[in-house]
XYZ file of N, CA and C in Angstrom:
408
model
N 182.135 -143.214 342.359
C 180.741 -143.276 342.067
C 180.158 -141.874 342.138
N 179.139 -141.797 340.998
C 178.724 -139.686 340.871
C 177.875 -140.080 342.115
N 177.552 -138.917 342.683
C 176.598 -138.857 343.444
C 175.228 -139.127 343.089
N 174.096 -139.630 344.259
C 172.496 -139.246 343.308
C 172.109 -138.393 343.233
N 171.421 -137.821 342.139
C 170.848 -136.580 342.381
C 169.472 -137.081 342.606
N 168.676 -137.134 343.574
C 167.218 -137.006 343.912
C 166.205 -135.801 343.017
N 166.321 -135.032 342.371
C 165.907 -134.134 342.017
C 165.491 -134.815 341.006
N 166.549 -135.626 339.893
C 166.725 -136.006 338.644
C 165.791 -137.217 338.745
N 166.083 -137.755 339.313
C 164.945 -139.162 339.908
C 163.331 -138.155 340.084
N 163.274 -137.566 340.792
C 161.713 -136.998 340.749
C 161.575 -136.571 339.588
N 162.136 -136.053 338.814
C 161.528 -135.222 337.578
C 161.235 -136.659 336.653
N 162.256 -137.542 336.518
C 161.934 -138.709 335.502
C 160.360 -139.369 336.276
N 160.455 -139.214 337.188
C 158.583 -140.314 337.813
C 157.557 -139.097 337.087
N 158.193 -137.663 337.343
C 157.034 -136.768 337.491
C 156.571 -136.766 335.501
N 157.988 -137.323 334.678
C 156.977 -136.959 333.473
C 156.824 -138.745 332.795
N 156.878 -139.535 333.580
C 156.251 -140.947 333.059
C 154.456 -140.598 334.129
N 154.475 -139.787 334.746
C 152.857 -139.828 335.441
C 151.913 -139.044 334.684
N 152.800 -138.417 333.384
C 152.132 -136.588 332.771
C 152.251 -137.270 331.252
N 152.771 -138.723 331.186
C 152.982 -138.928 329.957
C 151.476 -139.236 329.218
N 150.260 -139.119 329.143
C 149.011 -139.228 328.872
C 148.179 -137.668 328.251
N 146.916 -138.791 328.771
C 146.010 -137.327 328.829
C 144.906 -137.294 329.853
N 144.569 -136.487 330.326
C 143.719 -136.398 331.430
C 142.130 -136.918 330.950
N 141.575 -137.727 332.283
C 140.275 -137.769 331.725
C 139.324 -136.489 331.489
N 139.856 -135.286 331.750
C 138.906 -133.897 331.388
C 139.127 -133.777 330.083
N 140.205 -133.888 329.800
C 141.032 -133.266 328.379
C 140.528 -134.952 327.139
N 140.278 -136.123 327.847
C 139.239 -137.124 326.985
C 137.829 -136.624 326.797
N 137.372 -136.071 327.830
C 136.306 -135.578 327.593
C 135.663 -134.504 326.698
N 136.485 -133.150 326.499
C 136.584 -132.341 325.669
C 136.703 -132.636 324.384
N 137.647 -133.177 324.025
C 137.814 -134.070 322.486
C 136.257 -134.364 322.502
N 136.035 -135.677 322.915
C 134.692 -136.219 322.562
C 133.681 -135.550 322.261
N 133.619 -134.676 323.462
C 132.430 -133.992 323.413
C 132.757 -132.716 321.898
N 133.832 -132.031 321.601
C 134.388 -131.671 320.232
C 133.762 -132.397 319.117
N 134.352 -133.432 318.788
C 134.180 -134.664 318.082
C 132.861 -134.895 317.896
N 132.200 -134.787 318.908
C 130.246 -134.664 318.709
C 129.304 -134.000 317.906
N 130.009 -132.978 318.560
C 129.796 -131.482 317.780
C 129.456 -131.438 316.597
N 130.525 -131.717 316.193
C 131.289 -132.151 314.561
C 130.360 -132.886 313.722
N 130.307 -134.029 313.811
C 129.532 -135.159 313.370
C 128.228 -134.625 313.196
N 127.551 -133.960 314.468
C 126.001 -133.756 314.711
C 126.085 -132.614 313.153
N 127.057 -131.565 313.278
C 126.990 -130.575 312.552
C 126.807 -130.844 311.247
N 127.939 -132.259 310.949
C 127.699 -133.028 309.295
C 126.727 -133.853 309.255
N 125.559 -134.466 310.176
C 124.539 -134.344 310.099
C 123.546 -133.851 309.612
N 123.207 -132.640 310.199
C 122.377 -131.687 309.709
C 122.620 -131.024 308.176
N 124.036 -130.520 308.205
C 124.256 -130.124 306.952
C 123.943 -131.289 305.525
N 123.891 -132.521 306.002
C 123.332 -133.489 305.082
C 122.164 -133.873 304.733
N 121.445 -132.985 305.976
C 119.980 -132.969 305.407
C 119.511 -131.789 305.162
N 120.520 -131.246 305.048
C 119.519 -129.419 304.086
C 120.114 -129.711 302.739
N 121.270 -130.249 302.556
C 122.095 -130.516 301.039
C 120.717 -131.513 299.932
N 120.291 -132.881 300.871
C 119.243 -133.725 300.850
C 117.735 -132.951 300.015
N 117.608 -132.241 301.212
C 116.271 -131.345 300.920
C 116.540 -131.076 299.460
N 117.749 -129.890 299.362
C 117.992 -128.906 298.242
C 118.038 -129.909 297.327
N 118.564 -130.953 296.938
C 118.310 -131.958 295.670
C 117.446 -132.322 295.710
N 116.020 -132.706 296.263
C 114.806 -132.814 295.991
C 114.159 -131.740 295.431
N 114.620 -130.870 296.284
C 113.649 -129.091 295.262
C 114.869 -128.777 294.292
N 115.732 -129.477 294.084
C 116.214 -129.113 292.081
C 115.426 -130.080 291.564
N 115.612 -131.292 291.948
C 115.169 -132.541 291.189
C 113.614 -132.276 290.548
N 112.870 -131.269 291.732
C 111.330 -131.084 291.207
C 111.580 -129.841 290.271
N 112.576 -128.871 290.615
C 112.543 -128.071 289.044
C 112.971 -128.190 287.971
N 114.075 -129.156 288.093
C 113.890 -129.941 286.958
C 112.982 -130.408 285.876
N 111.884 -131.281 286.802
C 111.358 -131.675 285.795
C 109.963 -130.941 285.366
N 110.161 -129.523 286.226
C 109.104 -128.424 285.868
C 109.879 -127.617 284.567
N 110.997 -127.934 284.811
C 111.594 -126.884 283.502
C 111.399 -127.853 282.292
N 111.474 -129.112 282.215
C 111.562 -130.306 280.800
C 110.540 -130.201 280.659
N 109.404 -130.303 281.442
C 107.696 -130.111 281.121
C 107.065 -128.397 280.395
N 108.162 -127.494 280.781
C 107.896 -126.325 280.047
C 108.151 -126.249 278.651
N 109.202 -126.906 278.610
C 109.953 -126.757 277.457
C 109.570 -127.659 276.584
N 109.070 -128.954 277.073
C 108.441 -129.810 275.985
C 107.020 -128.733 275.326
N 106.607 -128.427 276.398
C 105.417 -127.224 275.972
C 106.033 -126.637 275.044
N 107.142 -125.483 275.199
C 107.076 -124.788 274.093
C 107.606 -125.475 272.676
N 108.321 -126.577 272.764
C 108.774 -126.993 271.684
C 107.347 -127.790 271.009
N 106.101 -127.786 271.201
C 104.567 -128.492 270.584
C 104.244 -127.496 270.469
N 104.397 -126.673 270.855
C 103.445 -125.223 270.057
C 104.333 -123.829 269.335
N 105.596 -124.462 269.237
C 106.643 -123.920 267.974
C 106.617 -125.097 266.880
N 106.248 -126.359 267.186
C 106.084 -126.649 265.556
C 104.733 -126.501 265.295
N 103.757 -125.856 265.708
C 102.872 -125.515 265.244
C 102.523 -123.807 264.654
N 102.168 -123.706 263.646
C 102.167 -122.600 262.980
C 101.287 -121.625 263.567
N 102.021 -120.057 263.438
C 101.186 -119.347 264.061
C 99.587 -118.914 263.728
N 99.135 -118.872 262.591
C 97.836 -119.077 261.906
C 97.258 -120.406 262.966
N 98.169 -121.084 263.176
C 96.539 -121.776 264.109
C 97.019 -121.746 265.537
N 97.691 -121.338 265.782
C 97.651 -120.849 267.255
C 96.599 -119.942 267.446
N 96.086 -119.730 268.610
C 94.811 -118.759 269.243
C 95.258 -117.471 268.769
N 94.045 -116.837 268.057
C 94.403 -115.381 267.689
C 94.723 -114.346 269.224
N 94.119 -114.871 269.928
C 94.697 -113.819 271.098
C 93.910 -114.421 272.643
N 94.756 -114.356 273.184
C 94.376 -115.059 274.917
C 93.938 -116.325 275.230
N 94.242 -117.222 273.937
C 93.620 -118.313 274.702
C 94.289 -119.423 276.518
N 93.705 -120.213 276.447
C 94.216 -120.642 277.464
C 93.818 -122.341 277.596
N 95.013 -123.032 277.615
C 95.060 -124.516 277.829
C 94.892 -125.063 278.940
N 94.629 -125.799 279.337
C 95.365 -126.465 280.924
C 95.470 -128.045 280.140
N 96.195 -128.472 281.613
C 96.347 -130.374 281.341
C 96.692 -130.776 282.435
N 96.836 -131.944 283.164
C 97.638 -132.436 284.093
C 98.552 -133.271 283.858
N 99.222 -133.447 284.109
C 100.527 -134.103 284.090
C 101.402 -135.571 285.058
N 100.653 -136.857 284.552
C 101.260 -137.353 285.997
C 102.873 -137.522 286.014
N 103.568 -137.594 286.962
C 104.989 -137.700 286.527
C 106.083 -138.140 287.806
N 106.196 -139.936 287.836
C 106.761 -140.614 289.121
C 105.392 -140.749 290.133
N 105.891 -140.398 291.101
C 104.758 -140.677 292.199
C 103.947 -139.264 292.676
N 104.529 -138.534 292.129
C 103.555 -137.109 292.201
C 103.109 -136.553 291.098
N 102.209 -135.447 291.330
C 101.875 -134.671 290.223
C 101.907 -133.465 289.705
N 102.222 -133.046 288.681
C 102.376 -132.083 288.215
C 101.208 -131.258 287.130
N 101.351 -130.387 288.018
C 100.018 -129.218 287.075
C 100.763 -128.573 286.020
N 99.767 -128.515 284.886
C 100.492 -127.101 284.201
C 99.333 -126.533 283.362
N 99.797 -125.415 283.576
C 98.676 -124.447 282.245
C 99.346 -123.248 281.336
N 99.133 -123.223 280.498
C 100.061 -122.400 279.743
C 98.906 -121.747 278.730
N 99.371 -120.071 278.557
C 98.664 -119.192 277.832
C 99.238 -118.803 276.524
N 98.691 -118.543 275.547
C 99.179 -117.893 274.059
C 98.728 -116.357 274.030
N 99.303 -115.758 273.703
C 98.483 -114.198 273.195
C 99.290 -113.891 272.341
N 98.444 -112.875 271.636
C 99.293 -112.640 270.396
C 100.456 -111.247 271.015
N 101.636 -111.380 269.945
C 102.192 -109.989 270.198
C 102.484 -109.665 268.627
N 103.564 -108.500 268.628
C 104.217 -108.019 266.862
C 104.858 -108.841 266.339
N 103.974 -109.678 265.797
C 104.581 -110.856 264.993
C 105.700 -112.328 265.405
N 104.948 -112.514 266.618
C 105.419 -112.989 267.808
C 103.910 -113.714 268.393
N 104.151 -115.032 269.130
C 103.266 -115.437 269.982
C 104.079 -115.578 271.487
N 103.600 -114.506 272.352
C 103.914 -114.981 273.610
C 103.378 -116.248 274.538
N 104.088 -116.787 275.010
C 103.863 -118.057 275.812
C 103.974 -118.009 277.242
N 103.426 -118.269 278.043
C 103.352 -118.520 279.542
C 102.975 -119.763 279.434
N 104.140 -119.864 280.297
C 103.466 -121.756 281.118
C 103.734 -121.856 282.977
N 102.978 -122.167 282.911
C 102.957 -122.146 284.990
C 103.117 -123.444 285.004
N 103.917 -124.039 285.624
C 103.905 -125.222 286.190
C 104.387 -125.504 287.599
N 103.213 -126.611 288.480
C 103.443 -126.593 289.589
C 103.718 -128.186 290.267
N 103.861 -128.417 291.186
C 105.036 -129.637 291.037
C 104.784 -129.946 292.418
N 104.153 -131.100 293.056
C 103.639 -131.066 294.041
C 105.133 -131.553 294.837
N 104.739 -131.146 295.861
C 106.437 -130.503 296.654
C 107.013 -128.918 296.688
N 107.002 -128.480 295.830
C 107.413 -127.019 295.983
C 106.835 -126.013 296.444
N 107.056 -125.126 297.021
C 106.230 -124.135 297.729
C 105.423 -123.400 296.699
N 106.055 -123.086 295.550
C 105.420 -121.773 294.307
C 105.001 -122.515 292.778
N 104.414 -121.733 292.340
C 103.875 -122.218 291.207
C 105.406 -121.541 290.276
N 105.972 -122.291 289.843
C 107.122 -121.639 288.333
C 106.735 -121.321 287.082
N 107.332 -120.120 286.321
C 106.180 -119.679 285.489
C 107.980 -119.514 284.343
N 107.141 -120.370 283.555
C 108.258 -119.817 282.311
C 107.800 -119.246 280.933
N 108.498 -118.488 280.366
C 108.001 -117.602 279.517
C 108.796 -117.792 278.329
N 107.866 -118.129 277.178
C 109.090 -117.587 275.758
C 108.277 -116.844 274.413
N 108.842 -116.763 273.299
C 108.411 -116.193 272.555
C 108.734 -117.398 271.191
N 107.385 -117.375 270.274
C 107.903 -118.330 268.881
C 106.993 -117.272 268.161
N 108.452 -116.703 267.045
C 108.128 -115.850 266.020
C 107.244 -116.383 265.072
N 106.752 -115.654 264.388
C 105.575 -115.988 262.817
C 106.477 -115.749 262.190
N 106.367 -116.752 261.532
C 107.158 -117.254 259.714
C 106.400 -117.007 259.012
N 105.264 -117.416 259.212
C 104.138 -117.945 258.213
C 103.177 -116.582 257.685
N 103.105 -115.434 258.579
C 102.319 -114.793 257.777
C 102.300 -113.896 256.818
């Protein structure tokens, strides 16, 4: 019969007692794991925000552009000989939208400004184009 080794016997108890994880080392995870979550949290509500302020320039840019496309099919002879100035309001969903847009003349060219403002956004957006004279 081999002898016992006592040594060999303690080491087998000592790693069935180590076979886990400590409740400090549960705690760390978790509290890790918290972290985490809270962090994809927050980051889901600035992502949130930022698609509401595209969603409103959006439909400040389609409202510009419908502008300039009504006063490019209109001929430059009756557009304002120089500085005039429109306004209108705009309702659009559950908020509202301002806009005012200017004509002046340039070299055979009508410059266009349109401001439009979009309740929600901090700034008024200002878009700009040019519709050449054909006509004169």
């Amino acid at each position: 019969m081999p002898p016992i080794n006592a040594s060999a016997g303690a080491d087998a108890s000592a790693a069935r007692d180590r076979a886990g994880f400590t409740v400090i080392e549960v705690i760390v995870a978790i509290l890790v794991l918290t972290i985490g979550v809270l962090a994809l949290a927050g980051t889901a509500a600035v992502v949130t925000k930022q698609m509401a302020t595209g969603n409103r320039q959006t439909v400040a840019s389609t409202i510009a552009q419908a502008r300039f496309d009504s006063l490019a099919s209109v001929g430059c002879t009756q557009l304002a000989a120089a500085g005039a100035t429109n306004t209108g309001v705009v309702a659009y969903r559950n908020g509202q939208v301002s806009e005012t847009w200017t004509v002046t003349d340039g070299n055979d060219v009508k410059n266009i400004t349109d401001k439009v403002y979009v309740y929600g956004l901090r700034d008024t957006l200002v878009y700009t184009s040019l519709i050449p004279c054909r006509d004169n």
